[in-house]
Amino acid sequence: MALLTLFELSPAMRRYLRRSVWPLLLAPVLGVAAGWVLANTTVEQSAPRLAVVAVSVALLLWMFIDYLRFLRECDELERRIEILSLAMATGLTALLGIALILLELMALKPLPEARMLLADIGLCFVVVYALLRLGLMWRYR
Amino acid sequence: MNNHLRELREQQGWSQAALAERLDVSRQTVNALETGKYDPSLPLAFRIARLFGQSIESIFIDEA
């Protein structure tokens, strides 16, 4: 029963998840489109590649604005949990990024290729954020 | 910080969810307040005091 309360969604979170359905559905479509553009265009044909970057940034901005709206709508305890989780996940992810760059600067370990680096940093952020959020929800359950 | 929130809520016959709705917070927040795991902000403390028609210091007990 105590575990169930961890997954109890607040009204603000339910509204946020409903709003996030469209951008989350569009993300894999954009991923497929980006793959197609990469496979079917050359570096000289920069317009479609720039379009993929612009649409990706616009999609992230859309999700970011939705998230800010959620932060405004949620109650003070949920906001505290969110901000603590975000701050710690951001700090730990920045530490990982700086450590990787320092290893590269000291010529100890080359940086992974851009795609892998983005995946590593994104995964680190999401995992740390999710674990911290669950931990804090458990604390205040 | 301890408080009399649970007693006051039970006197009114409200569930945690009902109190949460009246205060415009989540049920988790009401539970965290009642168990003393979370201290409310001043605006929320005022809302609670107004809802029960009492002063803040009669609901929340300063242990310092």
Coordinates of C-alpha atoms in Angstrom, one line a residue:
Chain A
M1 CA 0.0 0.0 0.0
A2 CA 2.8 2.4 0.9
L3 CA 4.4 1.5 -2.5
L4 CA 1.2 2.4 -4.3
T5 CA 1.2 5.9 -2.8
L6 CA 4.5 6.5 -4.7
F7 CA 2.7 6.2 -8.0
E8 CA -0.3 8.3 -6.9
L9 CA -0.4 11.2 -9.4
S10 CA -1.3 14.7 -8.3
P11 CA -3.8 16.6 -10.5
A12 CA -1.0 18.8 -11.8
M13 CA 1.0 15.8 -12.8
R14 CA -2.0 14.2 -14.5
R15 CA -2.5 17.4 -16.5
Y16 CA 1.2 17.6 -17.4
L17 CA 1.2 14.0 -18.6
R18 CA -1.9 14.6 -20.8
R19 CA -0.2 17.7 -22.3
S20 CA 3.0 15.7 -22.9
V21 CA 1.4 13.0 -25.1
W22 CA 1.7 15.0 -28.3
P23 CA 5.4 15.9 -28.0
L24 CA 6.2 12.4 -26.8
L25 CA 4.4 10.9 -29.9
L26 CA 6.2 13.3 -32.2
A27 CA 9.7 12.5 -30.8
P28 CA 10.1 9.0 -32.3
V29 CA 8.6 10.3 -35.6
L30 CA 11.3 13.0 -35.6
G31 CA 13.9 10.4 -34.8
V32 CA 12.9 8.3 -37.9
A33 CA 12.9 11.5 -40.0
A34 CA 16.3 12.5 -38.7
G35 CA 17.6 9.0 -39.7
W36 CA 16.1 9.3 -43.1
V37 CA 17.6 12.8 -43.7
L38 CA 21.1 11.6 -42.5
A39 CA 20.9 8.6 -44.9
N40 CA 19.6 10.4 -47.9
T41 CA 21.4 13.8 -47.9
T42 CA 25.0 14.8 -48.1
V43 CA 26.8 17.3 -45.8
E44 CA 26.5 19.9 -48.6
Q45 CA 22.7 19.7 -48.5
S46 CA 22.6 21.5 -45.2
A47 CA 18.9 22.7 -45.3
P48 CA 17.2 19.4 -44.4
R49 CA 19.7 18.8 -41.7
L50 CA 19.3 22.2 -40.3
A51 CA 15.5 21.7 -40.4
V52 CA 15.9 18.5 -38.3
V53 CA 18.0 20.5 -35.7
A54 CA 15.4 23.3 -35.7
V55 CA 12.4 21.0 -35.3
S56 CA 14.2 19.0 -32.5
V57 CA 15.0 22.2 -30.6
A58 CA 11.4 23.4 -31.1
L59 CA 10.1 20.1 -29.8
L60 CA 12.4 20.3 -26.7
L61 CA 11.2 23.9 -26.2
W62 CA 7.6 22.8 -26.3
M63 CA 8.3 20.1 -23.7
F64 CA 10.3 22.6 -21.6
I65 CA 7.4 25.1 -21.6
D66 CA 5.0 22.4 -20.6
Y67 CA 7.3 21.4 -17.8
L68 CA 7.5 25.0 -16.5
R69 CA 3.7 25.2 -16.6
F70 CA 3.6 22.0 -14.5
L71 CA 6.1 23.5 -12.0
R72 CA 3.8 26.6 -11.7
E73 CA 0.6 24.5 -11.2
C74 CA 1.9 21.8 -8.8
D75 CA 1.7 22.3 -5.0
E76 CA 4.7 23.4 -2.9
L77 CA 5.8 19.9 -1.7
E78 CA 5.7 18.5 -5.3
R79 CA 7.6 21.6 -6.5
R80 CA 10.2 21.1 -3.8
I81 CA 10.6 17.4 -4.8
E82 CA 10.9 18.4 -8.5
I83 CA 13.4 21.1 -7.9
L84 CA 15.6 19.0 -5.6
S85 CA 15.6 16.1 -8.1
L86 CA 16.3 18.4 -11.0
A87 CA 19.1 20.3 -9.2
M88 CA 20.8 17.1 -8.1
A89 CA 20.4 15.4 -11.5
T90 CA 21.8 18.5 -13.3
G91 CA 24.7 18.7 -10.9
L92 CA 25.6 15.0 -11.2
T93 CA 25.2 15.1 -15.0
A94 CA 27.4 18.2 -15.2
L95 CA 30.0 16.4 -13.1
L96 CA 30.0 13.4 -15.5
G97 CA 30.4 15.8 -18.5
I98 CA 33.2 17.7 -16.8
A99 CA 35.0 14.5 -15.8
L100 CA 34.8 13.2 -19.5
I101 CA 36.1 16.5 -20.8
L102 CA 39.0 16.5 -18.2
L103 CA 39.9 12.9 -19.2
E104 CA 40.0 14.1 -22.8
L105 CA 42.1 17.2 -21.9
M106 CA 44.6 15.0 -20.0
A107 CA 44.8 12.7 -23.0
L108 CA 43.7 9.8 -20.8
K109 CA 40.5 8.9 -22.6
P110 CA 39.1 10.3 -25.8
L111 CA 35.6 11.7 -25.7
P112 CA 33.0 9.3 -27.1
E113 CA 31.5 10.2 -30.5
A114 CA 28.8 13.0 -30.3
R115 CA 25.8 10.6 -30.5
M116 CA 27.1 8.4 -27.8
L117 CA 28.0 11.4 -25.6
L118 CA 24.5 12.8 -26.0
A119 CA 23.0 9.3 -25.1
D120 CA 25.3 8.9 -22.1
I121 CA 24.6 12.3 -20.7
G122 CA 20.8 12.0 -21.4
L123 CA 20.6 8.6 -19.8
C124 CA 22.6 9.7 -16.7
F125 CA 20.3 12.7 -16.2
V126 CA 17.1 10.7 -16.6
V127 CA 18.2 7.8 -14.4
V128 CA 19.5 10.1 -11.6
Y129 CA 16.4 12.3 -11.8
A130 CA 14.0 9.3 -11.7
L131 CA 15.9 7.7 -8.7
L132 CA 16.0 10.9 -6.7
R133 CA 12.4 11.7 -7.4
L134 CA 11.3 8.2 -6.3
G135 CA 13.5 8.5 -3.2
L136 CA 12.1 11.9 -2.3
M137 CA 8.5 10.7 -2.9
W138 CA 9.2 7.8 -0.6
R139 CA 10.5 10.1 2.1
Y140 CA 7.4 12.3 1.9
R141 CA 4.8 9.6 1.1
Chain B
M1 CA 7.4 20.7 13.6
N2 CA 4.4 19.0 15.2
N3 CA 0.8 20.0 14.5
H4 CA -2.8 19.2 15.2
L5 CA -3.8 18.9 11.6
R6 CA -4.9 15.3 11.8
E7 CA -7.1 15.9 14.8
L8 CA -8.7 18.9 13.2
R9 CA -9.3 17.1 10.0
E10 CA -10.8 14.1 11.8
Q11 CA -13.1 16.4 13.8
Q12 CA -14.5 17.7 10.6
G13 CA -14.9 14.1 9.3
W14 CA -12.8 14.8 6.2
S15 CA -10.5 12.3 4.5
Q16 CA -7.0 13.4 3.5
A17 CA -8.1 13.7 -0.1
A18 CA -11.0 16.0 0.9
L19 CA -8.7 18.2 2.9
A20 CA -6.2 18.3 0.1
E21 CA -9.0 19.4 -2.3
R22 CA -10.0 22.2 0.1
L23 CA -6.4 23.4 0.4
D24 CA -5.6 23.0 -3.3
V25 CA -2.7 20.7 -2.6
S26 CA -2.0 17.0 -3.2
R27 CA -3.0 14.2 -0.8
Q28 CA 0.6 13.4 -0.4
T29 CA 1.2 16.9 0.9
V30 CA -1.5 16.6 3.5
N31 CA 0.0 13.3 4.6
A32 CA 3.5 14.8 4.8
L33 CA 2.1 17.7 6.9
E34 CA 0.2 15.5 9.3
T35 CA 3.2 13.2 9.9
G36 CA 5.5 16.2 10.4
K37 CA 7.7 15.3 7.5
Y38 CA 7.1 18.6 5.8
D39 CA 6.6 22.1 7.2
P40 CA 4.2 24.2 5.2
S41 CA 5.1 27.6 3.7
L42 CA 3.6 30.7 5.4
P43 CA 0.8 31.1 2.7
L44 CA -0.2 27.4 3.1
A45 CA -0.1 27.7 6.9
F46 CA -2.5 30.7 6.7
R47 CA -4.8 28.8 4.3
I48 CA -4.9 25.9 6.9
A49 CA -5.6 28.3 9.8
R50 CA -8.3 30.1 7.9
L51 CA -10.0 26.8 6.9
F52 CA -10.2 25.6 10.5
G53 CA -10.9 29.1 11.9
Q54 CA -7.9 29.0 14.2
S55 CA -4.6 30.8 14.6
I56 CA -1.4 29.3 13.0
E57 CA 0.3 28.9 16.4
S58 CA -2.7 26.9 17.8
I59 CA -2.3 24.4 14.9
F60 CA 1.5 24.3 14.5
I61 CA 3.7 23.7 17.5
D62 CA 7.1 25.3 17.5
E63 CA 9.5 22.9 19.2
A64 CA 12.4 25.3 19.3

